[in-house]
CSV table of C-alpha atoms and ligand atoms in Angstrom, one decimal:
chain,number,residue,atom,x,y,z
S,1,MET,CA,-26.3,-6.3,246.6
S,2,ASP,CA,-26.6,-9.6,244.8
S,3,ALA,CA,-23.6,-11.8,245.2
S,4,GLU,CA,-24.0,-13.2,241.7
S,5,LEU,CA,-23.6,-9.8,240.2
S,6,SER,CA,-20.2,-8.3,240.4
S,7,ALA,CA,-17.8,-6.8,238.0
S,8,ASN,CA,-15.3,-9.6,238.6
S,9,ARG,CA,-16.9,-12.6,240.3
S,10,PRO,CA,-15.1,-15.7,239.2
S,11,LEU,CA,-16.9,-17.9,236.7
S,12,VAL,CA,-15.9,-21.5,236.3
S,13,GLY,CA,-16.3,-23.2,233.0
S,14,HIS,CA,-18.3,-22.0,230.0
S,15,ASP,CA,-15.1,-20.9,228.4
S,16,TRP,CA,-16.6,-20.5,224.9
S,17,ALA,CA,-19.4,-18.2,226.2
S,18,VAL,CA,-17.0,-16.1,228.2
S,19,ALA,CA,-14.7,-15.7,225.2
S,20,HIS,CA,-17.6,-14.7,223.0
S,21,LEU,CA,-18.9,-12.1,225.4
S,22,ILE,CA,-15.5,-10.6,226.0
S,23,ASP,CA,-15.1,-10.4,222.2
S,24,VAL,CA,-18.4,-8.6,221.6
S,25,ALA,CA,-17.8,-6.3,224.6
S,26,THR,CA,-14.5,-5.2,223.2
S,27,PRO,CA,-14.8,-2.0,221.1
S,28,ASP,CA,-13.5,-1.9,217.5
S,29,PRO,CA,-9.9,-0.8,217.2
S,30,GLY,CA,-9.4,2.8,216.4
S,31,PRO,CA,-12.4,5.1,216.6
S,32,GLU,CA,-12.9,7.6,219.4
S,33,PRO,CA,-15.5,7.6,220.9
S,34,PRO,CA,-15.5,3.8,220.9
S,35,VAL,CA,-17.8,1.7,218.7
S,36,TRP,CA,-19.0,-1.8,219.5
S,37,SER,CA,-19.9,-3.3,216.1
S,38,ARG,CA,-20.0,-6.9,217.2
S,39,LEU,CA,-22.3,-6.3,220.2
S,40,ARG,CA,-26.0,-7.4,219.7
S,41,HIS,CA,-28.7,-5.5,221.5
S,42,ALA,CA,-30.1,-8.5,223.4
S,43,TYR,CA,-28.7,-11.7,224.9
S,44,LEU,CA,-30.6,-14.5,226.4
S,45,LEU,CA,-28.5,-16.9,228.6
S,46,THR,CA,-30.2,-20.2,229.2
S,47,GLY,CA,-29.4,-23.2,231.4
S,48,ALA,CA,-30.2,-24.8,234.8
S,49,ARG,CA,-30.5,-22.7,237.9
S,50,HIS,CA,-27.0,-22.1,239.5
S,51,ILE,CA,-25.1,-23.0,236.4
S,52,GLY,CA,-23.6,-19.5,236.1
S,53,ARG,CA,-26.1,-17.5,233.9
S,54,SER,CA,-26.3,-14.5,236.3
S,55,THR,CA,-22.5,-14.5,236.9
S,56,LEU,CA,-21.9,-14.4,233.1
S,57,ALA,CA,-24.5,-11.7,232.5
S,58,GLY,CA,-22.9,-9.7,235.3
S,59,GLN,CA,-19.5,-10.0,233.6
S,60,LEU,CA,-20.9,-8.6,230.3
S,61,ALA,CA,-22.8,-5.9,232.1
S,62,GLY,CA,-19.8,-5.0,234.2
S,63,ALA,CA,-17.5,-4.8,231.1
S,64,LEU,CA,-19.9,-2.4,229.3
S,65,LEU,CA,-20.5,-0.2,232.4
S,66,CYS,CA,-16.7,0.0,233.2
S,67,ARG,CA,-15.0,3.3,232.5
S,68,GLU,CA,-12.2,1.5,230.6
S,69,PRO,CA,-13.7,-0.1,227.5
S,70,THR,CA,-11.5,-3.2,227.2
S,71,GLY,CA,-13.9,-6.1,227.0
S,72,THR,CA,-13.7,-7.0,230.7
S,73,ALA,CA,-14.4,-4.9,233.8
S,74,CYS,CA,-11.4,-3.4,235.5
S,75,GLY,CA,-13.0,-3.9,238.9
S,76,ALA,CA,-11.4,-0.8,240.3
S,77,CYS,CA,-13.1,2.3,238.7
S,78,ALA,CA,-16.0,4.1,240.2
S,79,ASP,CA,-18.4,2.4,237.8
S,80,CYS,CA,-17.1,-1.1,238.7
S,81,ILE,CA,-17.4,-0.3,242.4
S,82,SER,CA,-20.9,1.0,242.2
S,83,PHE,CA,-22.0,-1.9,239.9
S,84,THR,CA,-20.6,-4.5,242.4
S,85,GLY,CA,-22.2,-2.5,245.2
S,86,GLY,CA,-25.6,-2.9,243.6
S,87,ASN,CA,-26.2,0.8,243.0
S,88,HIS,CA,-25.0,1.7,239.5
S,89,PRO,CA,-27.5,4.2,238.0
S,90,ASP,CA,-27.2,2.7,234.5
S,91,PHE,CA,-28.0,-0.8,235.6
S,92,LEU,CA,-31.5,-2.2,236.2
S,93,LEU,CA,-32.0,-5.7,237.7
S,94,VAL,CA,-35.5,-7.2,237.3
S,95,ASP,CA,-36.4,-10.4,239.1
S,96,PRO,CA,-39.8,-12.2,239.3
S,97,THR,CA,-41.8,-11.0,242.3
S,98,THR,CA,-44.6,-12.2,244.6
S,99,THR,CA,-47.9,-10.3,244.6
S,100,ASP,CA,-46.4,-8.2,247.5
S,101,GLY,CA,-43.6,-7.1,245.2
S,102,GLU,CA,-40.9,-9.2,247.0
S,103,PRO,CA,-38.3,-10.7,244.7
S,104,ASP,CA,-38.8,-14.5,244.3
S,105,ARG,CA,-37.1,-16.2,241.4
S,106,ASP,CA,-38.7,-19.5,242.2
S,107,GLY,CA,-42.3,-18.7,242.9
S,108,GLY,CA,-42.7,-15.1,241.6
S,109,VAL,CA,-43.6,-13.8,238.1
S,110,LEU,CA,-42.5,-11.0,235.9
S,111,ARG,CA,-45.3,-8.4,235.9
S,112,ALA,CA,-46.6,-5.8,233.5
S,113,GLU,CA,-45.6,-2.9,235.9
S,114,GLN,CA,-42.0,-4.2,235.8
S,115,ALA,CA,-42.1,-4.0,232.0
S,116,ASP,CA,-43.2,-0.4,232.3
S,117,ALA,CA,-40.3,0.3,234.7
S,118,ILE,CA,-37.9,-1.2,232.0
S,119,LEU,CA,-39.4,1.0,229.3
S,120,HIS,CA,-39.0,4.1,231.5
S,121,PHE,CA,-35.4,3.1,232.3
S,122,THR,CA,-34.4,2.5,228.7
S,123,VAL,CA,-35.8,5.8,227.3
S,124,MET,CA,-33.3,7.8,229.4
S,125,LYS,CA,-29.7,8.3,228.2
S,126,PRO,CA,-26.9,6.7,230.1
S,127,PHE,CA,-26.2,8.7,233.3
S,128,GLN,CA,-22.5,8.0,233.8
S,129,SER,CA,-21.5,5.0,231.6
S,130,ARG,CA,-21.6,4.5,227.9
S,131,PHE,CA,-24.6,2.0,228.1
S,132,ARG,CA,-27.8,1.4,230.0
S,133,VAL,CA,-28.0,-2.3,230.9
S,134,VAL,CA,-31.1,-4.2,231.9
S,135,LEU,CA,-30.9,-7.7,233.3
S,136,ILE,CA,-34.2,-9.7,233.5
S,137,ARG,CA,-33.8,-13.0,235.3
S,138,GLU,CA,-35.9,-16.1,234.8
S,139,LEU,CA,-37.6,-14.8,231.7
S,140,GLN,CA,-39.6,-18.1,231.6
S,141,ARG,CA,-41.6,-16.6,234.4
S,142,ALA,CA,-42.9,-13.7,232.4
S,143,THR,CA,-46.6,-13.0,232.3
S,144,PRO,CA,-48.0,-12.5,228.8
S,145,ALA,CA,-48.5,-8.8,229.7
S,146,PHE,CA,-44.8,-8.4,230.6
S,147,ALA,CA,-43.7,-10.1,227.4
S,148,ASN,CA,-46.1,-8.1,225.2
S,149,HIS,CA,-45.1,-4.7,226.8
S,150,LEU,CA,-41.5,-5.4,225.9
S,151,LEU,CA,-41.8,-6.8,222.4
S,152,LYS,CA,-41.0,-3.5,220.8
S,153,THR,CA,-38.1,-2.8,223.1
S,154,PHE,CA,-36.5,-6.2,222.3
S,155,GLU,CA,-37.0,-5.5,218.6
S,156,GLU,CA,-35.5,-2.1,218.6
S,157,PRO,CA,-34.0,-1.0,221.9
S,158,PRO,CA,-33.1,2.7,222.2
S,159,ALA,CA,-29.5,3.5,221.4
S,160,ALA,CA,-26.8,2.6,224.0
S,161,THR,CA,-29.2,0.0,225.6
S,162,LEU,CA,-28.2,-3.6,226.3
S,163,LEU,CA,-30.9,-6.1,227.2
S,164,LEU,CA,-29.8,-9.2,229.1
S,165,ALA,CA,-32.1,-12.0,230.2
S,166,THR,CA,-31.7,-15.4,231.8
S,167,ALA,CA,-34.0,-18.4,231.6
S,168,THR,CA,-34.0,-22.0,232.6
S,169,ASP,CA,-35.3,-22.9,229.1
S,170,THR,CA,-37.0,-21.1,226.3
S,171,SER,CA,-40.0,-23.5,225.7
S,172,THR,CA,-42.5,-21.4,227.6
S,173,ILE,CA,-41.2,-17.9,226.5
S,174,LEU,CA,-43.0,-16.0,223.7
S,175,PRO,CA,-41.1,-17.1,220.6
S,176,THR,CA,-41.1,-13.6,219.1
S,177,LEU,CA,-39.2,-12.5,222.2
S,178,VAL,CA,-36.6,-15.3,222.0
S,179,SER,CA,-36.0,-14.7,218.3
S,180,ARG,CA,-35.0,-11.1,219.0
S,181,CYS,CA,-32.2,-12.2,221.3
S,182,GLN,CA,-28.9,-13.9,220.7
S,183,THR,CA,-29.2,-17.1,222.8
S,184,LEU,CA,-26.3,-18.6,224.6
S,185,LYS,CA,-27.0,-22.0,226.0
S,186,LEU,CA,-24.9,-22.9,229.1
S,187,ARG,CA,-24.2,-26.6,229.6
S,188,PRO,CA,-23.2,-28.4,232.8
S,189,SER,CA,-19.5,-28.3,233.6
S,190,SER,CA,-17.5,-31.5,234.0
S,191,ARG,CA,-17.1,-33.1,237.4
S,192,ALA,CA,-13.3,-32.6,237.2
S,193,THR,CA,-13.7,-28.8,236.4
S,194,LEU,CA,-15.9,-28.4,239.5
S,195,ARG,CA,-13.8,-30.5,241.8
S,196,THR,CA,-10.6,-28.6,240.9
S,197,ALA,CA,-12.3,-25.2,241.2
S,198,LEU,CA,-13.8,-26.1,244.6
S,199,GLN,CA,-10.4,-27.1,245.9
S,200,THR,CA,-8.3,-24.3,244.4
S,201,ARG,CA,-10.6,-21.3,244.5
S,202,TRP,CA,-12.9,-22.1,247.4
S,203,GLU,CA,-10.4,-24.1,249.4
S,204,ALA,CA,-12.8,-27.0,250.0
S,205,GLU,CA,-11.3,-30.2,251.5
S,206,PRO,CA,-10.6,-32.8,248.8
S,207,GLU,CA,-13.3,-35.2,250.1
S,208,ARG,CA,-16.0,-32.5,250.3
S,209,ALA,CA,-14.9,-31.2,246.8
S,210,ASP,CA,-15.3,-34.6,245.4
S,211,LEU,CA,-18.7,-35.2,246.9
S,212,LEU,CA,-20.1,-31.8,245.9
S,213,SER,CA,-18.7,-32.1,242.3
S,214,ARG,CA,-20.7,-35.4,242.0
S,215,LEU,CA,-23.9,-34.0,243.5
S,216,ALA,CA,-23.8,-30.6,241.6
S,217,GLN,CA,-24.7,-32.1,238.2
S,218,GLY,CA,-22.4,-29.7,236.5
S,219,ARG,CA,-23.7,-26.5,238.3
S,220,MET,CA,-20.8,-24.6,239.9
S,221,GLY,CA,-23.1,-22.2,241.7
S,222,TRP,CA,-25.0,-25.0,243.4
S,223,ALA,CA,-21.8,-26.5,244.7
S,224,VAL,CA,-20.6,-23.1,246.0
S,225,LEU,CA,-24.0,-22.5,247.7
S,226,GLN,CA,-23.5,-25.7,249.6
S,227,LEU,CA,-20.2,-24.5,250.9
S,228,GLU,CA,-21.4,-21.1,251.8
S,229,ASP,CA,-24.9,-21.7,253.1
S,230,ALA,CA,-25.4,-24.5,255.7
S,231,ARG,CA,-29.1,-24.4,255.1
S,232,MET,CA,-28.7,-25.7,251.6
S,233,TRP,CA,-26.8,-28.7,252.9
S,234,GLN,CA,-29.4,-29.4,255.5
S,235,ARG,CA,-32.1,-29.4,252.8
S,236,ARG,CA,-30.1,-32.0,250.8
S,237,ASN,CA,-29.8,-34.2,253.9
S,238,ARG,CA,-33.6,-33.8,254.6
S,239,ASN,CA,-34.2,-34.9,251.0
S,240,ARG,CA,-32.0,-37.9,251.5
S,241,ALA,CA,-33.8,-38.9,254.8
S,242,LEU,CA,-37.2,-38.5,253.1
S,243,ALA,CA,-36.1,-40.7,250.1
S,244,THR,CA,-35.1,-43.5,252.5
S,245,ASP,CA,-38.3,-43.2,254.5
S,246,LEU,CA,-40.6,-43.1,251.5
S,247,ALA,CA,-39.2,-46.3,250.1
S,248,ALA,CA,-40.4,-48.1,253.2
S,249,SER,CA,-43.8,-46.2,253.5
S,250,SER,CA,-47.2,-47.5,252.7
S,251,ILE,CA,-49.2,-45.9,249.8
S,252,PRO,CA,-51.5,-43.9,252.1
S,253,GLU,CA,-48.4,-42.6,254.0
S,254,ARG,CA,-46.8,-41.6,250.7
S,255,LEU,CA,-49.9,-39.8,249.5
S,256,ALA,CA,-50.1,-37.8,252.7
S,257,GLN,CA,-46.5,-36.8,252.1
S,258,ALA,CA,-47.2,-35.9,248.5
S,259,ASP,CA,-50.0,-33.5,249.8
S,260,ALA,CA,-47.7,-32.0,252.4
S,261,LEU,CA,-44.9,-31.4,249.8
S,262,ALA,CA,-47.4,-29.9,247.3
S,263,VAL,CA,-48.8,-27.5,249.9
S,264,HIS,CA,-45.5,-26.4,251.4
S,265,SER,CA,-43.2,-26.2,248.4
S,266,SER,CA,-42.8,-23.7,245.5
S,267,PRO,CA,-42.8,-25.2,242.0
S,268,ALA,CA,-39.0,-24.8,242.0
S,269,GLN,CA,-38.6,-26.7,245.3
S,270,LEU,CA,-40.8,-29.5,243.9
S,271,GLN,CA,-38.6,-29.7,240.8
S,272,GLU,CA,-35.5,-29.8,243.0
S,273,GLN,CA,-37.1,-32.7,245.1
S,274,VAL,CA,-37.9,-34.7,241.9
S,275,GLY,CA,-34.4,-33.9,240.6
S,276,PHE,CA,-32.9,-35.2,243.8
S,277,TRP,CA,-34.9,-38.5,243.5
S,278,LEU,CA,-33.7,-38.9,240.0
S,279,TRP,CA,-30.1,-38.9,241.1
S,280,TRP,CA,-30.9,-41.0,244.2
S,281,TRP,CA,-32.7,-43.7,242.4
S,282,ARG,CA,-30.1,-43.6,239.6
S,283,ASP,CA,-27.5,-44.5,242.2
S,284,VAL,CA,-29.7,-47.4,243.4
S,285,TRP,CA,-29.9,-48.6,239.8
S,286,LEU,CA,-26.1,-48.3,239.4
S,287,ILE,CA,-25.5,-50.4,242.5
S,288,GLN,CA,-27.9,-53.0,241.3
S,289,HIS,CA,-26.0,-53.2,238.0
S,290,ASN,CA,-22.6,-53.4,239.7
S,291,LEU,CA,-21.7,-49.8,238.6
S,292,ALA,CA,-21.3,-48.3,242.1
S,293,ASP,CA,-18.2,-46.3,241.1
S,294,SER,CA,-20.4,-44.0,239.1
S,295,CYS,CA,-22.7,-43.1,242.0
S,296,VAL,CA,-23.0,-39.4,242.9
S,297,ASN,CA,-24.3,-39.7,246.5
S,298,VAL,CA,-21.0,-41.3,247.6
S,299,ASP,CA,-21.5,-40.3,251.3
S,300,CYS,CA,-24.7,-42.4,251.4
S,301,GLU,CA,-23.2,-45.7,250.3
S,302,ASP,CA,-24.7,-47.8,253.2
S,303,GLU,CA,-28.3,-46.5,252.7
S,304,LEU,CA,-28.1,-46.9,249.0
S,305,GLU,CA,-26.8,-50.4,249.1
S,306,SER,CA,-29.4,-51.5,251.6
S,307,LEU,CA,-32.1,-50.0,249.4
S,308,ALA,CA,-30.7,-51.6,246.3
S,309,ALA,CA,-30.9,-55.0,248.0
S,310,ARG,CA,-34.6,-54.5,249.0
S,311,VAL,CA,-36.2,-53.1,245.8
S,312,ARG,CA,-36.8,-54.9,242.5
S,313,ALA,CA,-34.4,-53.7,239.7
S,314,ALA,CA,-37.3,-53.6,237.1
S,315,ASP,CA,-39.3,-51.2,239.4
S,316,VAL,CA,-36.3,-48.9,239.7
S,317,THR,CA,-35.8,-48.8,235.9
S,318,ALA,CA,-39.5,-48.0,235.4
S,319,PHE,CA,-39.4,-45.4,238.1
S,320,LEU,CA,-36.4,-43.6,236.6
S,321,GLN,CA,-38.3,-43.2,233.4
S,322,ARG,CA,-41.2,-41.8,235.3
S,323,LEU,CA,-39.0,-39.3,237.1
S,324,GLU,CA,-37.6,-38.1,233.8
S,325,ARG,CA,-41.1,-37.6,232.4
S,326,ALA,CA,-42.1,-35.8,235.7
S,327,ILE,CA,-39.3,-33.3,235.3
S,328,GLN,CA,-40.5,-32.5,231.7
S,329,GLN,CA,-44.1,-32.1,233.0
S,330,MET,CA,-43.1,-29.8,235.8
S,331,ARG,CA,-41.1,-27.6,233.4
S,332,ALA,CA,-44.3,-27.4,231.3
S,333,ASN,CA,-46.1,-26.3,234.4
S,334,VAL,CA,-48.2,-29.4,234.9
S,335,ASN,CA,-49.9,-29.3,238.4
S,336,GLY,CA,-47.2,-30.3,241.0
S,337,ARG,CA,-49.6,-32.2,243.2
S,338,LEU,CA,-50.7,-34.5,240.3
S,339,VAL,CA,-47.1,-35.2,239.4
S,340,MET,CA,-46.1,-35.9,243.0
S,341,THR,CA,-49.1,-38.2,243.6
S,342,SER,CA,-48.3,-40.3,240.6
S,343,LEU,CA,-44.6,-40.6,241.6
S,344,MET,CA,-45.5,-41.6,245.1
S,345,ILE,CA,-47.7,-44.4,243.8
S,346,HIS,CA,-45.0,-45.8,241.5
S,347,MET,CA,-41.9,-45.3,243.7
S,348,PRO,CA,-40.3,-48.7,244.3
S,349,MET,CA,-41.4,-50.4,247.5
S,350,ALA,CA,-38.7,-51.7,249.8
S,351,ALA,CA,-39.3,-55.3,250.9
Y,1,ZN,ZN1,-14.0,-0.5,235.8
């Protein structure tokens, strides 16, 4: 089963989106069998990875698959149990895959044969619930063939079919596909919301909760992953060590590192790396401008202060602009190696 998909996994923040989806998942008062007049046939949830898109989609799917049509999943009926267990016959999860057919949300793509599987799934009537629900994740990774095969289904899905999709952003998705969905844009949650939730719901120590809420950039799922998966935290600490090393490295050393990163990282990992640098160098900039209280990497104070003293403030400002541009370029699928090479050349050099 997928931990993000459960009939009643807690979702932190996004109150307006939660309220809206509970409303549309609640049947009209009166008629039997129930009627869902406010429910659209397709929803697209957009926002950064780990912000809560799948969890929210799972809540809507769970509510509509549940035996009790009340707007939220009861969590206890046979439908809720099989949905949470990952084997509900009226639910289809479609993730990008590698060429070997392995799910890979970062490096895989959505393929034509997966679109065919969706078409096949939606022509059949619901087996045990009132709806058939399809969740397509990372729609921005759709091949043109995938998108074209599904255009008609998104325009006019068969009765009792709900199409859900998530995407990091809509700029690379076929506009005719986007226009057929109701789009809900999830925004980062506040630091205080994250910190409180980490302490109360996940029982994190206050200090850890504070650090993670600063680093998470508003993404609850990211903070929870750090708590639950030690490898994620190790990766963050590797990024931090690399950032310190690179500032003191020569240009040839940096270019060798850019090559190594480009070869061994998926596009999403490269984006994460650049995202980390943005926050790292922003902290350096804040210290140089006597604004250290606003730093996010509060556990690296000594490293950051030492760096801030050894690089020129003007170089840091210029590099921050480059990092922001690099993130835009990577979202637009500009070659990762080119972007990394340019960043390595312009990264401030520690004296
Ligand atoms: Zn239920």
